[in-house]
XYZ file of C-alpha atoms in Angstrom:
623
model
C 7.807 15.775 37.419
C 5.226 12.845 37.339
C 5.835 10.609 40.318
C 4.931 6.935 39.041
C 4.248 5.871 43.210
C 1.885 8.993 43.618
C -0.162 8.899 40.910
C -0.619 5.052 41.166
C -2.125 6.038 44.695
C -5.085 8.338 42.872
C -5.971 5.601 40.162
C -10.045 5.233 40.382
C -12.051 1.635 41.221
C -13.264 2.419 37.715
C -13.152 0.420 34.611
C -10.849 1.956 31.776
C -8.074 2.079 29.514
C -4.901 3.064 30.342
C -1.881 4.253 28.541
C 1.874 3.779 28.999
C 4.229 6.641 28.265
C 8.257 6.263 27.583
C 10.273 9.310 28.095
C 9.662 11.020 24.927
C 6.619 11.082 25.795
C 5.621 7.975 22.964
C 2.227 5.591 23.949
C 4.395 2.512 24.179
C 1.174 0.222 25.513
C -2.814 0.765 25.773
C -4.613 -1.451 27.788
C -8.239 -2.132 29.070
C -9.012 -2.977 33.031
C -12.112 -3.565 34.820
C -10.585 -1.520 37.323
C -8.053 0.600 36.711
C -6.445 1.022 40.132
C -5.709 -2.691 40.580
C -4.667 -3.381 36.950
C -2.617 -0.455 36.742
C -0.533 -1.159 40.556
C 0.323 -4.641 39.209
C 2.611 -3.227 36.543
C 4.778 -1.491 39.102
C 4.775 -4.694 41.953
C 8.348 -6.148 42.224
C 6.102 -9.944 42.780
C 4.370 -9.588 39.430
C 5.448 -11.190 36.171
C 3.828 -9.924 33.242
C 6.432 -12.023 31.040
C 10.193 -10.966 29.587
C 8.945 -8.150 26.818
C 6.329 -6.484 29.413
C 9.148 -6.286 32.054
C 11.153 -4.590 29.971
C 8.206 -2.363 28.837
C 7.633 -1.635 32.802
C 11.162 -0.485 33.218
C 10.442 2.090 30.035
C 7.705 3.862 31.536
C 8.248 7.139 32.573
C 4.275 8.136 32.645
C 0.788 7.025 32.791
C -2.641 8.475 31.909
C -5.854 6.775 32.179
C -9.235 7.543 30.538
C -12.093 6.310 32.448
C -15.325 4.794 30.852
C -19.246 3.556 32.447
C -18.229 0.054 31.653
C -15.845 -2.522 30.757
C -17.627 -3.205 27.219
C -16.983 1.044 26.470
C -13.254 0.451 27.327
C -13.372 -2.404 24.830
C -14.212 -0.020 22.279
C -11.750 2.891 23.202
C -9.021 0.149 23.654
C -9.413 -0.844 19.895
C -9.650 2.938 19.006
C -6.468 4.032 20.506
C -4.553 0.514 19.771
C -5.408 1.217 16.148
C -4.450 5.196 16.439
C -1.270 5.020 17.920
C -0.345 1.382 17.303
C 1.989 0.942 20.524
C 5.042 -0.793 20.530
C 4.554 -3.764 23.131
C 1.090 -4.302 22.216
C -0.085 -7.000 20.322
C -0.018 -5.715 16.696
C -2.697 -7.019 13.550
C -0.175 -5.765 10.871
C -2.694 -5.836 7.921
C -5.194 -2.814 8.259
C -7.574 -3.996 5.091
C -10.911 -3.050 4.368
C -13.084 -5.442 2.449
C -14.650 -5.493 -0.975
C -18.603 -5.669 -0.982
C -21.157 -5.709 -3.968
C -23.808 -2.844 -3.103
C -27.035 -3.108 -5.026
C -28.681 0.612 -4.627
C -32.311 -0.348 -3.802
C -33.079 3.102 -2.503
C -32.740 4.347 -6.125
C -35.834 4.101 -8.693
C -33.316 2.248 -11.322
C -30.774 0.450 -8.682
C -27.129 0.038 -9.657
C -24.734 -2.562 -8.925
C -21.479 -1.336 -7.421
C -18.319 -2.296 -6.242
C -17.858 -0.605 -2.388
C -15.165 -0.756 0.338
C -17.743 0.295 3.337
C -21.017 -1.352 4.279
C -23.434 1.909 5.541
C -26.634 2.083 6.692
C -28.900 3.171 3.900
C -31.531 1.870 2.185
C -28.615 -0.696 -0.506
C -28.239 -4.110 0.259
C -24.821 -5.610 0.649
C -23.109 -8.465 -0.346
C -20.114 -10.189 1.023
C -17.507 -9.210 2.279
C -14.842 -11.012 -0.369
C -11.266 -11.413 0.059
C -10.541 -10.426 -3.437
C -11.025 -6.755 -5.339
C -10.477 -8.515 -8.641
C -13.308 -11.326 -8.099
C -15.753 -8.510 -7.140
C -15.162 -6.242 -10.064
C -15.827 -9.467 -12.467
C -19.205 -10.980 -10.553
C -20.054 -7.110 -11.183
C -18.915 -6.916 -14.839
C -20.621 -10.093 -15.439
C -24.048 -9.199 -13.748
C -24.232 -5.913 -15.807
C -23.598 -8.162 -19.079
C -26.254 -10.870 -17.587
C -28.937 -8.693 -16.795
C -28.317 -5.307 -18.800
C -28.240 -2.896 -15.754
C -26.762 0.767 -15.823
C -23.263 1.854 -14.724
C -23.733 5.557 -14.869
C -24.428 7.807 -12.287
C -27.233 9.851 -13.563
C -30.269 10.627 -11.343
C -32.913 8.535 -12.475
C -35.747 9.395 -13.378
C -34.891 12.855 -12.508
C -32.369 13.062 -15.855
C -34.506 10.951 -18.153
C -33.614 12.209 -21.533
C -31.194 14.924 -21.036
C -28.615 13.162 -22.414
C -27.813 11.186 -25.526
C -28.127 7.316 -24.301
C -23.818 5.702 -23.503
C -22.562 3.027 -25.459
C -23.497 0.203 -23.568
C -26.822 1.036 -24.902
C -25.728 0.806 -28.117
C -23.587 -2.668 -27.804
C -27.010 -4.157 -26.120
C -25.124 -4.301 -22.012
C -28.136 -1.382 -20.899
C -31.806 -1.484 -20.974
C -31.649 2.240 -21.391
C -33.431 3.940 -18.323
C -31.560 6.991 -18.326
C -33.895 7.341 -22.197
C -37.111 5.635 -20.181
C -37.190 2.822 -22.534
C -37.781 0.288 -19.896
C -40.451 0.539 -17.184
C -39.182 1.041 -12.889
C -41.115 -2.621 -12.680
C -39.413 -4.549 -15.731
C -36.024 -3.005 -14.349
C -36.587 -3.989 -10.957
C -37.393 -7.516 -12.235
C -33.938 -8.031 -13.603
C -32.399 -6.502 -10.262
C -34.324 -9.543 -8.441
C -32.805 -11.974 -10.339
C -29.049 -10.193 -9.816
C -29.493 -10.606 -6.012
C -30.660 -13.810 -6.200
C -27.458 -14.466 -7.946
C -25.580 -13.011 -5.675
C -27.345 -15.325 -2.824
C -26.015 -18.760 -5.040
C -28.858 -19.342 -7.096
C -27.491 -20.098 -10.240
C -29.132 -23.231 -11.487
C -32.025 -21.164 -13.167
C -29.796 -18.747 -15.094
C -27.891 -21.747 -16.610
C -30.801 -23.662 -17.741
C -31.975 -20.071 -19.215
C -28.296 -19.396 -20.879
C -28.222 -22.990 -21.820
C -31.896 -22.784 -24.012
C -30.760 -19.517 -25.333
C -27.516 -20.867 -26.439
C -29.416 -23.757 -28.216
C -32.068 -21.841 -29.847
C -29.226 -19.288 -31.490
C -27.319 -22.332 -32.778
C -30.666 -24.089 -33.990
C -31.524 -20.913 -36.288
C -27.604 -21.114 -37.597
C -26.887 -17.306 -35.573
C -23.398 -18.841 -34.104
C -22.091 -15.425 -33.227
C -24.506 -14.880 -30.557
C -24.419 -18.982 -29.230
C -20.713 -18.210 -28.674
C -21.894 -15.452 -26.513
C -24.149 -17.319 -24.379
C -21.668 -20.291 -24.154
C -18.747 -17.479 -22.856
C -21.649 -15.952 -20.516
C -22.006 -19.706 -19.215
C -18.741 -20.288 -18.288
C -18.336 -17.285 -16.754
C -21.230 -17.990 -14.210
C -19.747 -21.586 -14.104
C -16.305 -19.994 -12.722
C -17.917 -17.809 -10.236
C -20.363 -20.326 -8.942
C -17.168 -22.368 -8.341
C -15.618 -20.122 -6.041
C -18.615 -20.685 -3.695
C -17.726 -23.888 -2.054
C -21.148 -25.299 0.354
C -19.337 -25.933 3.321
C -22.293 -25.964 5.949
C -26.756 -26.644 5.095
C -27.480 -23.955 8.154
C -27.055 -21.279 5.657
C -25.470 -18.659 8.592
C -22.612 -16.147 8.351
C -19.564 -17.592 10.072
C -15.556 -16.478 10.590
C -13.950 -19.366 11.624
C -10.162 -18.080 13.140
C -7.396 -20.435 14.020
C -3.985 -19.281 14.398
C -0.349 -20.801 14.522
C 3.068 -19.168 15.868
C 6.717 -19.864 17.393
C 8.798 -17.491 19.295
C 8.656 -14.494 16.990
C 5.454 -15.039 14.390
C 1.757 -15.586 14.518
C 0.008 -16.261 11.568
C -3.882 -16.026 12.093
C -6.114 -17.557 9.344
C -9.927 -16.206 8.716
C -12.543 -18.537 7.170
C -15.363 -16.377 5.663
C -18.684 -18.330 5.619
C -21.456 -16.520 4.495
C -24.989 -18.195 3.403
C -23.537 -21.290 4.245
C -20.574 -20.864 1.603
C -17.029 -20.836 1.921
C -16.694 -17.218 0.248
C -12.807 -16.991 0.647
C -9.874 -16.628 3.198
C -7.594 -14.415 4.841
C -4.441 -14.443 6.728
C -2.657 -11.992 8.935
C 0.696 -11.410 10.313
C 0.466 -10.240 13.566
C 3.267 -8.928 15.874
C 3.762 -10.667 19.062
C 5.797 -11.062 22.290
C 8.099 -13.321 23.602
C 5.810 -15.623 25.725
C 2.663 -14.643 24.726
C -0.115 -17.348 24.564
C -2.471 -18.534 21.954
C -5.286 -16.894 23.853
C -3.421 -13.539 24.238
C -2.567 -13.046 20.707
C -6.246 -14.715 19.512
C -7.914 -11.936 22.139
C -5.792 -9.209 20.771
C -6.233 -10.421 17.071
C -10.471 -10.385 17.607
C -10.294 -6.915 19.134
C -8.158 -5.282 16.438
C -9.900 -7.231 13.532
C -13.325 -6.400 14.195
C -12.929 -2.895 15.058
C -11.798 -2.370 11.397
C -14.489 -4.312 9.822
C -17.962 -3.220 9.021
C -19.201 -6.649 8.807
C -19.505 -9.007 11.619
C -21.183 -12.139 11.325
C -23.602 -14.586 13.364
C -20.975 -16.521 14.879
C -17.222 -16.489 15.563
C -15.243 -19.942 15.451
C -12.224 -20.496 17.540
C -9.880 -22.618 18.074
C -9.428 -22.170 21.769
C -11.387 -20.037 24.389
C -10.505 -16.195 24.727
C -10.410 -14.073 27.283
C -12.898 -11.388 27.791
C -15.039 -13.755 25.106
C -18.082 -12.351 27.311
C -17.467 -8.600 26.837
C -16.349 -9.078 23.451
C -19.155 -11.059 22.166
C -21.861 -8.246 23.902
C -19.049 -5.652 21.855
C -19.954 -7.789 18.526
C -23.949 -8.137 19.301
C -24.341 -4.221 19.323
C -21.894 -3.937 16.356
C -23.931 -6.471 14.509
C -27.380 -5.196 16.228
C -28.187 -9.169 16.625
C -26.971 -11.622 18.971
C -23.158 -12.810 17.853
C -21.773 -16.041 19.064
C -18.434 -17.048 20.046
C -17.556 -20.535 20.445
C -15.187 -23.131 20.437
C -16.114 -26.537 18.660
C -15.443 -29.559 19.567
C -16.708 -32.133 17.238
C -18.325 -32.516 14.307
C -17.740 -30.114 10.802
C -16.774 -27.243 12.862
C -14.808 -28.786 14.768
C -12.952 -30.022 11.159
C -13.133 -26.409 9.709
C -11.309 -24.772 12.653
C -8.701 -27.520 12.411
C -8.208 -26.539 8.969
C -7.861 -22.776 9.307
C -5.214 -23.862 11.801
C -3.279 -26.024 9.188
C -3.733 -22.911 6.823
C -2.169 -21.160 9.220
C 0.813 -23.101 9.975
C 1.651 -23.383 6.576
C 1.717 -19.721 5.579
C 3.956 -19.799 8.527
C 6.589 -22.082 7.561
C 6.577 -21.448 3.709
C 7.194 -17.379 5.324
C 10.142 -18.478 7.215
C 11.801 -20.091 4.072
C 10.456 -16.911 1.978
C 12.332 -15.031 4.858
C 15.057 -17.221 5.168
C 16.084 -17.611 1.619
C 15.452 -13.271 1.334
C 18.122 -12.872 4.423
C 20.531 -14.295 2.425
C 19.788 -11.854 -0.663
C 19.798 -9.309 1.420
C 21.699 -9.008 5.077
C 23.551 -12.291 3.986
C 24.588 -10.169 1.027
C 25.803 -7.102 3.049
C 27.825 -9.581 5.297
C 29.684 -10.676 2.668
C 30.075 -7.898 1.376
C 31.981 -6.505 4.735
C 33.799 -9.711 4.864
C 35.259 -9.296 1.352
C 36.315 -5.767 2.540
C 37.399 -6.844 6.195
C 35.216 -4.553 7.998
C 33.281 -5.408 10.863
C 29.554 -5.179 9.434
C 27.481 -2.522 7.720
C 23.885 -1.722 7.434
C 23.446 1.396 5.383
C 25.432 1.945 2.206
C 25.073 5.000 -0.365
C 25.888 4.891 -3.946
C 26.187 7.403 -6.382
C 26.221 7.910 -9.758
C 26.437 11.103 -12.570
C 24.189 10.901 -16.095
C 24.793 14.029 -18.758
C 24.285 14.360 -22.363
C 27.495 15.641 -23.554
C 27.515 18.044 -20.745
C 23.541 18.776 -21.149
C 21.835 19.122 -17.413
C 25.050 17.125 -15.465
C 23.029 15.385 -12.397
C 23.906 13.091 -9.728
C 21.840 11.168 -7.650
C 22.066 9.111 -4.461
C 20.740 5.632 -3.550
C 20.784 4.546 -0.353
C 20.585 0.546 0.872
C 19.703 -0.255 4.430
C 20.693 -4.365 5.844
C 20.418 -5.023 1.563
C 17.111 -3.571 0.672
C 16.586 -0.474 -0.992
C 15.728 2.808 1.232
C 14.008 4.762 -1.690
C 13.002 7.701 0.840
C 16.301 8.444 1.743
C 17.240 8.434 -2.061
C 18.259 12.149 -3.449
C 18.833 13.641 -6.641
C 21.228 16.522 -7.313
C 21.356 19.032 -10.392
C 24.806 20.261 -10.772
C 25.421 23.720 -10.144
C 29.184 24.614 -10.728
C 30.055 22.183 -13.200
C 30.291 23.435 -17.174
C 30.732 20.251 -19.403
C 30.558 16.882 -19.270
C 33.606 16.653 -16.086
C 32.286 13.364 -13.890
C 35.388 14.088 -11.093
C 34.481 17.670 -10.662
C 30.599 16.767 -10.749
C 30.724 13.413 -8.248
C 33.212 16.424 -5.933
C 30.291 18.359 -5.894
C 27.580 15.932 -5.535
C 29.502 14.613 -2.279
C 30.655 17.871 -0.796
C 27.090 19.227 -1.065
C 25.461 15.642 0.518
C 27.448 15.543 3.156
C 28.025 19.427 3.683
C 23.822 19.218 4.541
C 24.447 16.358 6.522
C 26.698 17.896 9.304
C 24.613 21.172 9.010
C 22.048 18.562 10.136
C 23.582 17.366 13.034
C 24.813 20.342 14.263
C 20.885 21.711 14.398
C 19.642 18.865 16.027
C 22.679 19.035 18.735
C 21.820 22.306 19.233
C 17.681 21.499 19.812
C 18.930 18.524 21.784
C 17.328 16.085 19.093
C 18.091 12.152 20.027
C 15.610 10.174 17.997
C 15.021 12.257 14.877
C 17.196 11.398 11.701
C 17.017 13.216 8.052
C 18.390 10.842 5.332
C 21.448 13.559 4.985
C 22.014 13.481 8.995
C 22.353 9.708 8.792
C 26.186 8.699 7.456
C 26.602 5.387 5.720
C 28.554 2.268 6.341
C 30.301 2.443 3.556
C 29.849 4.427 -0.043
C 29.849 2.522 -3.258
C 31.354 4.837 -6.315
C 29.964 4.214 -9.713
C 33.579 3.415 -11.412
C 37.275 2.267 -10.299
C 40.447 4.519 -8.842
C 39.256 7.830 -10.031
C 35.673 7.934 -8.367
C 37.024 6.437 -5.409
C 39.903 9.653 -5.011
C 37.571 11.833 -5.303
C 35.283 10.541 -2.581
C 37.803 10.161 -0.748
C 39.477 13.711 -1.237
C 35.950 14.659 0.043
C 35.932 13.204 2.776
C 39.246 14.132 3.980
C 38.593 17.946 3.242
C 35.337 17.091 5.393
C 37.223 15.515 8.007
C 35.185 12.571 7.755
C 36.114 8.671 7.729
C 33.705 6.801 5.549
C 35.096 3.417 3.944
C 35.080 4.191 0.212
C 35.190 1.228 -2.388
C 34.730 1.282 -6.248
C 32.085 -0.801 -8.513
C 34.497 -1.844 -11.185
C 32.996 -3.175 -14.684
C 34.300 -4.873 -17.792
C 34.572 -4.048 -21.148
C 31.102 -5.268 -21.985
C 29.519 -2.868 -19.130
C 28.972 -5.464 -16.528
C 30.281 -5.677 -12.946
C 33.509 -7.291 -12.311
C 34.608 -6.741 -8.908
C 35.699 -4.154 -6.033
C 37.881 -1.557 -6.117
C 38.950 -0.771 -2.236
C 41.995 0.551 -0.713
C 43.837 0.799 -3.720
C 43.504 -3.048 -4.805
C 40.925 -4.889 -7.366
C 39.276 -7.665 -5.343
C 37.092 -10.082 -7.993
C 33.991 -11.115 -6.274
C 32.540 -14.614 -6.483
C 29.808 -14.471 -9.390
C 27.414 -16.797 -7.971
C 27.686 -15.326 -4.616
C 24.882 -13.203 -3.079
C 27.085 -10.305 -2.197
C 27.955 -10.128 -6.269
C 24.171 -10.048 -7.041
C 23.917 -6.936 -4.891
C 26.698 -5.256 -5.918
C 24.970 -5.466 -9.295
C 21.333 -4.950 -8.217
C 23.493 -1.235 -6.362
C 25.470 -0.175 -9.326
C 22.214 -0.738 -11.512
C 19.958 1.093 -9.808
C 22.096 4.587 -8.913
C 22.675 4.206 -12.718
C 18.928 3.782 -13.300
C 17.828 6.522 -10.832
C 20.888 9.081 -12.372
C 19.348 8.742 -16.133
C 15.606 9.166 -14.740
C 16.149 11.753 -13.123
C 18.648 13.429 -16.406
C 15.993 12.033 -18.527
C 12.871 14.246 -16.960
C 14.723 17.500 -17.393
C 15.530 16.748 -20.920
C 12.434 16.266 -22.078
C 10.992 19.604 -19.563
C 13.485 21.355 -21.527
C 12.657 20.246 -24.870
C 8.737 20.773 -24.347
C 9.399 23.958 -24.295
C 9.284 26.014 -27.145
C 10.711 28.953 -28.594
C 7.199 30.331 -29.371
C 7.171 30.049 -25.607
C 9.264 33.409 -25.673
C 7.542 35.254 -27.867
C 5.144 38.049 -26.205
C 1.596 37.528 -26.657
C 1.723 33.669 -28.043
C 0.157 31.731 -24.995
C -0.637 28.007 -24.840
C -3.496 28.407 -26.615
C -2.018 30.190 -29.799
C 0.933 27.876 -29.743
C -0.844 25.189 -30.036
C -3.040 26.515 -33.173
C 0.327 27.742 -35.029
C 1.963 24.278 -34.389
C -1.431 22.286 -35.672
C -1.927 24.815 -38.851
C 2.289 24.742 -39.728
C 3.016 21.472 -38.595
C 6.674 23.043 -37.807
C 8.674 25.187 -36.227
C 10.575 25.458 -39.800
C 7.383 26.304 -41.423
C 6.536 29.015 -38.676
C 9.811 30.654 -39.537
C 9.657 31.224 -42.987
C 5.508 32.234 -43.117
C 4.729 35.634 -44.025
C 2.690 37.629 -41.031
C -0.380 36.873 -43.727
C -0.074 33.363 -43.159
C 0.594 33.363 -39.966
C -3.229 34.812 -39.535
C -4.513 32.010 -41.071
C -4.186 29.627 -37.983
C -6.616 30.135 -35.112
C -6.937 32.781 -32.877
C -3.915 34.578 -34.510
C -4.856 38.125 -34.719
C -2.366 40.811 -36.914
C -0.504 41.906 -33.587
C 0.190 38.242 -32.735
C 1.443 37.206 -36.363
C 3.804 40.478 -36.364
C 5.460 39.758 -33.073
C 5.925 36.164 -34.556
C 7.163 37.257 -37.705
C 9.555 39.605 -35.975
C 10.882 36.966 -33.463
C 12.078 34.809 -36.271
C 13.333 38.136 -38.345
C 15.562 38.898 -35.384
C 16.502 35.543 -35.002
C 17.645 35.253 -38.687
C 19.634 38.501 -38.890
C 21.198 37.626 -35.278
């Protein structure tokens, strides 16, 4: 038995992190102290107010463990780790976990390549960026390959000169052709310089060289290849735009500003790098009643950086951190230079900051009305739902639905709908096993015995391991279960559930004669449901989507069962010899009616394979 008042009494004057255990034995918080015995004891003192959420936190803790560390800047770095690892509940939460897009130019190869890459390493490439958007990197990298004719294969050069035939962007004039040595280590190089200098925002030469090119191809009448240059100019035109000059100094620079209420932060990430406004980023980030700008801002830096390879010269904030000392040594040997973090007060920076902020607080309130206006789609639409059926609320509904071909492979499936959003995890699919025919009652009496059959098998098990916080999608019972049709479906749900002993609200998704949704069938009456209402459109969006999951799922054994063949049954006709009998005969009718001297003629068909063929179809015939 851990006693919370004992332990605190053997906590180390030690800098560390510590970690917060509930009674399953969950990390619920991680945090850092510059000495662990008096950070710890103030969690537990009936004086100290760590703010609504943490209080509540406090009275969750059943255990702690503590890891101790040399310094406070090594706790830093194992507080990020484990934050990130176990992502606790009452911690601050970054809710994005990206990883940027950078251009890597591989100057440690004879014949570099440019490539698109996710991490930034230390080898002997050069990096560029990082960029906000995947898309924008691939084209800058489809466009320098065009511009300057540099290789996109991943032969070892000049180790594989000339072992292979040259690729086709050889041919179509995008490769110089090392991989064939038909351009010297030094010319190749050449046009690799005048990539990166690309890449650093020099662009005014390789206009004025597109721009001459493009004139001298028009002036001797060859238009096709002026339209080329002219299409290669605006494409450097509409990358060079994306690099807006927002400072001369030339430096690397985030600039970080955030805005919240009660429940939301929105953080907002200027990425300056040579002095350009590269892009921008925001992040949702998970926060606590009465937590401050500084708190979440602190959190936010810790949580960010940790995940990115990059970190620049200098960090812009809007308002001083805490721990900005031991984070900004944390940055300096990330960076392996000195890394800045400061607060501007006047000037451009000062204007920048200001405007990451605005960014911020609009992403903000245009979310809330996204969130607002999606409410009402969804847990608006479940309420009135309930309210059309007078019950008192529901969160989780299940619909089902059967699909069969004349009787062919009967299935049902199950969709499930949690507070009006599907919960495709928890959807299930069921191929019928004691229906014959194409009987819906009999199959939806099946599909629901068996679903929720597993479902109180389920609980019993987890009764019997004393299981509290574990739930299967079977174990879990619904609100309320939507039936694909009127009075029938419904009776037979409900017979179901009866023989089950189980009380489940059951209503019916009634449509019209042109196949569209017309109202509820519940408790033995057709309500009509308001068109335009919210609680109609997800009716619809339910009904549609058991139906659309149902035929899938009917539609993927159908065609498993018509890929295979009857020359699948045949002794000695694999894949292979299938294949060569169905290219030579074009039919299965054709097949049938060859002679066993034929049949040789395809491919790999030897006299014993062409006899047991010929028989098959013999026995077939007389049969």
């Amino acid at each position: 038995m851990f006693d919370i008042q004992e332990e605190l009494k053997k906590l180390p004057d030690r800098p560390g992190v510590y970690l917060m255990h509930d009674k399953n034995d969950t990390i619920i918080y991680v945090g850092k102290a510059v000495n662990l015995k008096n950070r710890v004891r103030q969690y537990f003192r009936a004086s100290h107010n760590e703010g609504i959420r943490k209080d509540q936190m406090v009275r969750l803790i059943e255990r702690f463990e503590y890891i101790i560390t040399d310094s406070e800047l090594e706790a830093l770095v194992l507080e990020c780790n484990l934050i990130k690892e176990h992502r606790p509940k009452y911690n601050i939460l970054l809710k994005d976990d990206k990883t940027y897009p950078y251009i890597k130019v591989t100057l440690g190869e004879t014949y570099p390549r440019v490539l698109f890459s996710r991490q930034m390493k230390k080898d002997k490439s050069q990096y560029f960026g990082p960029y906000t958007s995947a898309g924008a990197v691939k084209d800058t990298i489809e466009l320098l390959r065009r511009l300057y004719q540099i290789r996109s294969c991943n032969r070892q050069l000049p180790k594989d000169t000339g072992k292979e035939r040259p690729c086709l962007n050889y041919h179509i004039h995008q490769c110089k052709g090392p991989c064939q040595g038909y351009i010297s280590p030094e010319e190749y190089r050449e046009q690799i310089r005048k990539a990166m200098d690309f890449l650093n925002g020099n662009y005014k030469p390789l206009l004025e060289e597109l721009e001459q090119k493009m004139q001298a191809a028009s002036g001797e009448m060859d238009f096709e290849k002026a339209m080329e240059y002219r299409d290669l100019i605006n494409s450097v035109r509409q990358v060079s735009e994306k690099q807006k000059v927002t400072h001369s100094d030339g430096e690397d620079k985030d600039v970080i500003a955030l805005a919240k209420d009660d429940r939301d932060a929105v953080v907002q990430v200027f990425f300056v790098r040579d002095g350009r406004l590269i892009g921008r980023e925001h992040f949702y980030v998970t926060i606590n009643v009465g937590d401050t700008t500084q708190q979440i801002l602190t959190s936010f830096i810790k949580q960010f950086y940790a995940g990115t390879p990059f970190i620049p010269k200098e960090v812009m904030l809007q308002t001083k951190i805490s721990e900005d000392e031991v984070i900004a040594r944390w940055l300096s040997e990330r960076r392996g230079q000195r890394v800045y973090i400061r607060v501007p007060k006047k000037g451009i920076k000062e204007k920048l900051v200001d405007l990451a902020q605005k960014n911020a607080r609009l992403v903000l309130n245009q979310d809330k009305e996204r969130l607002k206006r999606e409410e009402g789609r969804t847990i608006g639409a479940m309420k009135e739902i309930a309210k059309l059926l007078g019950l008192p609320g529901i969160s989780r509904v299940e619909a089902y639905d059967i699909s069969n071909t004349n009787g062919f492979e009967s299935v049902g499936s199950m969709i499930v709908y949690e507070k009006g959003k599907p919960c495709r995890s928890d959807y299930r699919k069921f191929k019928l096993r004691t229906v014959a025919g194409p009987d819906d009652y009999a199959s939806m009496h099946e599909v629901l015995t068996r679903r929720f059959i597993h479902g109180l098998e389920e609980r019993r098990e987890r009764e019997e391991k004393q299981l509290e916080n574990e739930y299967g999608s079977f174990t879990r019972f619904p609100d309320l279960i939507m039936m694909d049709g009127g009075r029938g479906q419904v009776n037979i749900a409900l017979q179901v559930l009866e023989e089950l002993h189980l009380d489940i609200p059951v209503c019916g998704m009634v449509k019209d004669d042109f196949h569209r949704t017309r109202g509820l069938y519940f408790q033995n009456v057709e309500l009509p449901v308001n068109r335009d209402s919210e609680g109609f459109k997800l009716i619809t969006r339910i009904q549609d989507e058991a139906h659309r999951f149902a035929i899938e799922y009917h539609r993927s054994l159908r065609s498993r069962e018509q890929v295979h063949s009857v020359l699948d049954d045949i002794p000695g006709i694999g894949p292979a010899r299938r294949k060569a009998l169905m290219r030579y005969f074009q039919s299965i009718d054709a097949i049938r009616q060859a002679s066993v001297e034929q049949l040789c003629e395809a491919d790999s068909m030897n006299e014993k394979a062409a006899r047991a063929v010929y028989q098959y179809f013999q026995e077939k015939t007389s049969h």
